[in-house]
Tab-separated table of N, CA and C in Angstrom:
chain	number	residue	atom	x	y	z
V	663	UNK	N	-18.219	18.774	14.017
V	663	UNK	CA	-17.245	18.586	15.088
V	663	UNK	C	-17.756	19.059	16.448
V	664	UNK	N	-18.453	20.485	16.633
V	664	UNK	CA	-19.174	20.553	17.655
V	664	UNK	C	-19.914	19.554	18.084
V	665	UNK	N	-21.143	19.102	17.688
V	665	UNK	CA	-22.014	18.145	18.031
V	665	UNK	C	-21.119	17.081	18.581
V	666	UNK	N	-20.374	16.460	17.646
V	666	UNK	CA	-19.860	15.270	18.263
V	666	UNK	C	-19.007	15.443	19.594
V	667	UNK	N	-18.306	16.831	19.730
V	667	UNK	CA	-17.425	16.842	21.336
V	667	UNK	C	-18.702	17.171	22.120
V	668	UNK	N	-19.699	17.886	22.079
V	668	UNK	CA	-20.930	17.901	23.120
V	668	UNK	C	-21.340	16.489	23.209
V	669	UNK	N	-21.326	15.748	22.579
V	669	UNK	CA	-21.884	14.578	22.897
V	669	UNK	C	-20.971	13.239	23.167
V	670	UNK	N	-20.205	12.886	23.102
V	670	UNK	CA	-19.037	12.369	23.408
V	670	UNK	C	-17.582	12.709	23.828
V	671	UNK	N	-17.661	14.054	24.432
V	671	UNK	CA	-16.304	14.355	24.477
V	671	UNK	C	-15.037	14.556	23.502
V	672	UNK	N	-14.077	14.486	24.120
V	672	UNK	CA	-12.543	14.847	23.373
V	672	UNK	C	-12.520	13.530	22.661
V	673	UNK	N	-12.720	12.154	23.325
V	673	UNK	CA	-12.503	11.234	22.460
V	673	UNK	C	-13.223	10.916	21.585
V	674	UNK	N	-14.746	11.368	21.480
V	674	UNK	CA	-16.200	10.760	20.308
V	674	UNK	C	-15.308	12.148	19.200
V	675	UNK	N	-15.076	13.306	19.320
V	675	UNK	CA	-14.282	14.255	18.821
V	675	UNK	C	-12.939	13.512	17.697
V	676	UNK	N	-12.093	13.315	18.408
V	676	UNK	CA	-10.998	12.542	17.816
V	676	UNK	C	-11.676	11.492	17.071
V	677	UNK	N	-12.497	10.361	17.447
V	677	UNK	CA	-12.923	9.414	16.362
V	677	UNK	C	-13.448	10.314	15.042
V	678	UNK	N	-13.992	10.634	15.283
V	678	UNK	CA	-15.016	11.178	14.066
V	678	UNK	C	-14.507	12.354	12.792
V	679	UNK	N	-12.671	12.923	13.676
V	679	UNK	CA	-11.812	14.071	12.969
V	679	UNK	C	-10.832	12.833	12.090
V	680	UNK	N	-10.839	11.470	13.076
V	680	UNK	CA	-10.535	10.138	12.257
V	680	UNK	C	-10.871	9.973	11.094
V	681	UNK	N	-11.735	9.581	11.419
V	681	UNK	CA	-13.231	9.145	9.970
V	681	UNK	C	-12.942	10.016	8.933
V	682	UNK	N	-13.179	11.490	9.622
V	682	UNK	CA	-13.308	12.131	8.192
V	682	UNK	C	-11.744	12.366	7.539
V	683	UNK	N	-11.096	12.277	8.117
V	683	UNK	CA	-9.345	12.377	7.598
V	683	UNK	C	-9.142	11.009	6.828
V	684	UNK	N	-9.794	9.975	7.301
V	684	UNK	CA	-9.538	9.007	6.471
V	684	UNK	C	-10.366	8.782	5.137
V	685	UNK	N	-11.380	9.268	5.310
V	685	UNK	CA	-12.577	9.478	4.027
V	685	UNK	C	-11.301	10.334	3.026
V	686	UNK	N	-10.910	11.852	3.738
V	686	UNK	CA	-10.335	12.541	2.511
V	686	UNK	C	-9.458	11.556	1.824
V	687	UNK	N	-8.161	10.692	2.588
V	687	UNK	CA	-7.366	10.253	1.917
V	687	UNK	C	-8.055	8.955	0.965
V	688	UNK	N	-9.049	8.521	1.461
V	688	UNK	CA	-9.199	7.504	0.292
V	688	UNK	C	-9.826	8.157	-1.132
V	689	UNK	N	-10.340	9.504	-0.910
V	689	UNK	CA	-11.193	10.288	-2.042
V	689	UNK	C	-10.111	10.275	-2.639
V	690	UNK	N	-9.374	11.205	-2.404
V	690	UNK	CA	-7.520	11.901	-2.894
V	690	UNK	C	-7.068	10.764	-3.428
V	691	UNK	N	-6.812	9.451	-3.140
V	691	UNK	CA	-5.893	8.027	-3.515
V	691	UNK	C	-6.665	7.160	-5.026
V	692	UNK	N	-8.176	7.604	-4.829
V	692	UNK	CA	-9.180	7.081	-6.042
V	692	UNK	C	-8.579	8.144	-7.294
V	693	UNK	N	-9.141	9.396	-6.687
V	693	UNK	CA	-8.842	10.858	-8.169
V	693	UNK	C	-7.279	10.118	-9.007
V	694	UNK	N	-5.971	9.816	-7.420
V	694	UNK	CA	-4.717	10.004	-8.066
V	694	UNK	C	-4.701	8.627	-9.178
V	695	UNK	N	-5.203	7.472	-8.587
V	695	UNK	CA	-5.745	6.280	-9.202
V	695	UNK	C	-6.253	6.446	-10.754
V	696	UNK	N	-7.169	7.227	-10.836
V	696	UNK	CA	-8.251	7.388	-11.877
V	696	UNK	C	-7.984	8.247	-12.699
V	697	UNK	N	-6.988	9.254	-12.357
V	697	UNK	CA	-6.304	10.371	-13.340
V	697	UNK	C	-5.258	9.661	-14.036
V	698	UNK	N	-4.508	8.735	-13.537
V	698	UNK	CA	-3.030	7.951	-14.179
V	698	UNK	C	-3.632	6.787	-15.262
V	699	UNK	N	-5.175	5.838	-14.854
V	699	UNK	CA	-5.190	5.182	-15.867
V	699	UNK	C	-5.851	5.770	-17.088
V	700	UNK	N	-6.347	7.445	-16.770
V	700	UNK	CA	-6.747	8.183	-17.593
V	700	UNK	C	-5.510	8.566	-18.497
V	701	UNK	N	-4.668	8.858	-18.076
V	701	UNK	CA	-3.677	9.661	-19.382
V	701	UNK	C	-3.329	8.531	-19.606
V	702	UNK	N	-3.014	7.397	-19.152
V	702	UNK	CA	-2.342	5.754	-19.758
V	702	UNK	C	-2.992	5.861	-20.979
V	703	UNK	N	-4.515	5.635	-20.676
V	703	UNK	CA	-5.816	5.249	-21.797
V	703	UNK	C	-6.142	6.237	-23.026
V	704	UNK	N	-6.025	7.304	-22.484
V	704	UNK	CA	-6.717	8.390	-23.540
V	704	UNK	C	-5.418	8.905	-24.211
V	705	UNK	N	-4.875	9.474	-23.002
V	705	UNK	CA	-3.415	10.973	-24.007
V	705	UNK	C	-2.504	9.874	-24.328
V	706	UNK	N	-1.792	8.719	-23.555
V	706	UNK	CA	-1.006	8.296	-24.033
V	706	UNK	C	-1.001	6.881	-25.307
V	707	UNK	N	-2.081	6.759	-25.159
V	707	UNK	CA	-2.450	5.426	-26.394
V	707	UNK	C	-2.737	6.631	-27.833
V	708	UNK	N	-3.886	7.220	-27.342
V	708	UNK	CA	-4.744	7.867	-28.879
V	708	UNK	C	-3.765	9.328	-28.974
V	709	UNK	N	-2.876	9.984	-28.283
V	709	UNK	CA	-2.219	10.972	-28.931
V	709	UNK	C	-0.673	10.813	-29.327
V	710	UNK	N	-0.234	10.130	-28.229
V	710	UNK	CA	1.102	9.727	-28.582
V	710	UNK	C	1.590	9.072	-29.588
V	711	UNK	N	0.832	7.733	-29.404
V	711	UNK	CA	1.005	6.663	-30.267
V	711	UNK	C	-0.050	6.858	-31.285
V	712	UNK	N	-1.168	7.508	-31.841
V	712	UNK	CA	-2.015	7.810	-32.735
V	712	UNK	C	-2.866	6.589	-32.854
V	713	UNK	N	-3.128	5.875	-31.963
V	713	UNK	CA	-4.096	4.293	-31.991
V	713	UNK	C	-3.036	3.605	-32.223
V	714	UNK	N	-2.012	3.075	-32.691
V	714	UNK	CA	-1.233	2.339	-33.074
V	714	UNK	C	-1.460	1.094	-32.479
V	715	UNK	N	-1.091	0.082	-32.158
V	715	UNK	CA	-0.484	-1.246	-31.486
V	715	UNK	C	0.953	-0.854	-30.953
V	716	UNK	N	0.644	-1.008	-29.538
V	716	UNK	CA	1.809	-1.307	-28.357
V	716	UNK	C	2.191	-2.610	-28.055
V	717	UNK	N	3.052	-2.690	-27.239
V	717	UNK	CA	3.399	-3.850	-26.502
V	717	UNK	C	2.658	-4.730	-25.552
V	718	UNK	N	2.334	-5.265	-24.980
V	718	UNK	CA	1.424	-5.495	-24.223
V	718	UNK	C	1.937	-4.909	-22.709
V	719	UNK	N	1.370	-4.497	-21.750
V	719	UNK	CA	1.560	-3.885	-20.929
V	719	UNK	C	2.427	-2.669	-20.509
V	720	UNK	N	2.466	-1.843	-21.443
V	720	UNK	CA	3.157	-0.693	-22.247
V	720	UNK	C	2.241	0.133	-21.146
V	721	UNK	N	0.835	0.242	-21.489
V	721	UNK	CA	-0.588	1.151	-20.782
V	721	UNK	C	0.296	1.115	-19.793
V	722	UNK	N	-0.140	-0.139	-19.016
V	722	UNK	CA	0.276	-0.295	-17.535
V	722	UNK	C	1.168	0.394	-16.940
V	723	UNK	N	2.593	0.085	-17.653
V	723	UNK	CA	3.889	0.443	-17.689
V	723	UNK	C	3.636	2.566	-17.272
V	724	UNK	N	2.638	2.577	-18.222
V	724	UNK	CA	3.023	4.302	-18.151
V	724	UNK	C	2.052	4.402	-17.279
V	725	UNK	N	1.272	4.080	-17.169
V	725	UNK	CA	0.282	4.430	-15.705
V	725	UNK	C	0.866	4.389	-14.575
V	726	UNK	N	1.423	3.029	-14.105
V	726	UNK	CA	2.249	3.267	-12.776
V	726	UNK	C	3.070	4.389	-12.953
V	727	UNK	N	4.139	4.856	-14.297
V	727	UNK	CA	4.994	6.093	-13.876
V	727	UNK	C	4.100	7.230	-13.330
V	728	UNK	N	3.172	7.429	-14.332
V	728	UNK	CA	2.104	8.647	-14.219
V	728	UNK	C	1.780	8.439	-12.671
């Protein structure tokens, strides 16, 4: 953040506190993404249901809640 206000000012500053605020939220939005079709896939198929046969879009169904 230094470097960039020495070298562009308040506004090269603001772009770049941009960038990286938007980097965090897309990191944060993948994990929340990737953790929900995780318990869909793993805890809620192979522990709940013990492998069984579901419905078809049952996974899905509990992923979006998750």
């Amino acid at each position: 953040p230094q470097l960039s206000e020495a070298l562009g000012g308040p506004v090269f500053f603001a772009f770049i506190s941009a960038v990286a605020f938007a980097t965090i939220l897309a990191v944060v939005a993948g994990l929340t993404i990737s953790a929900s079709a995780s318990f869909a896939h793993d805890f809620y198929t192979n522990v709940l249901h013990h492998g069984k046969e579901h419905r078809p879009g049952e996974e899905v169904r509990v992923a979006r809640i998750t």
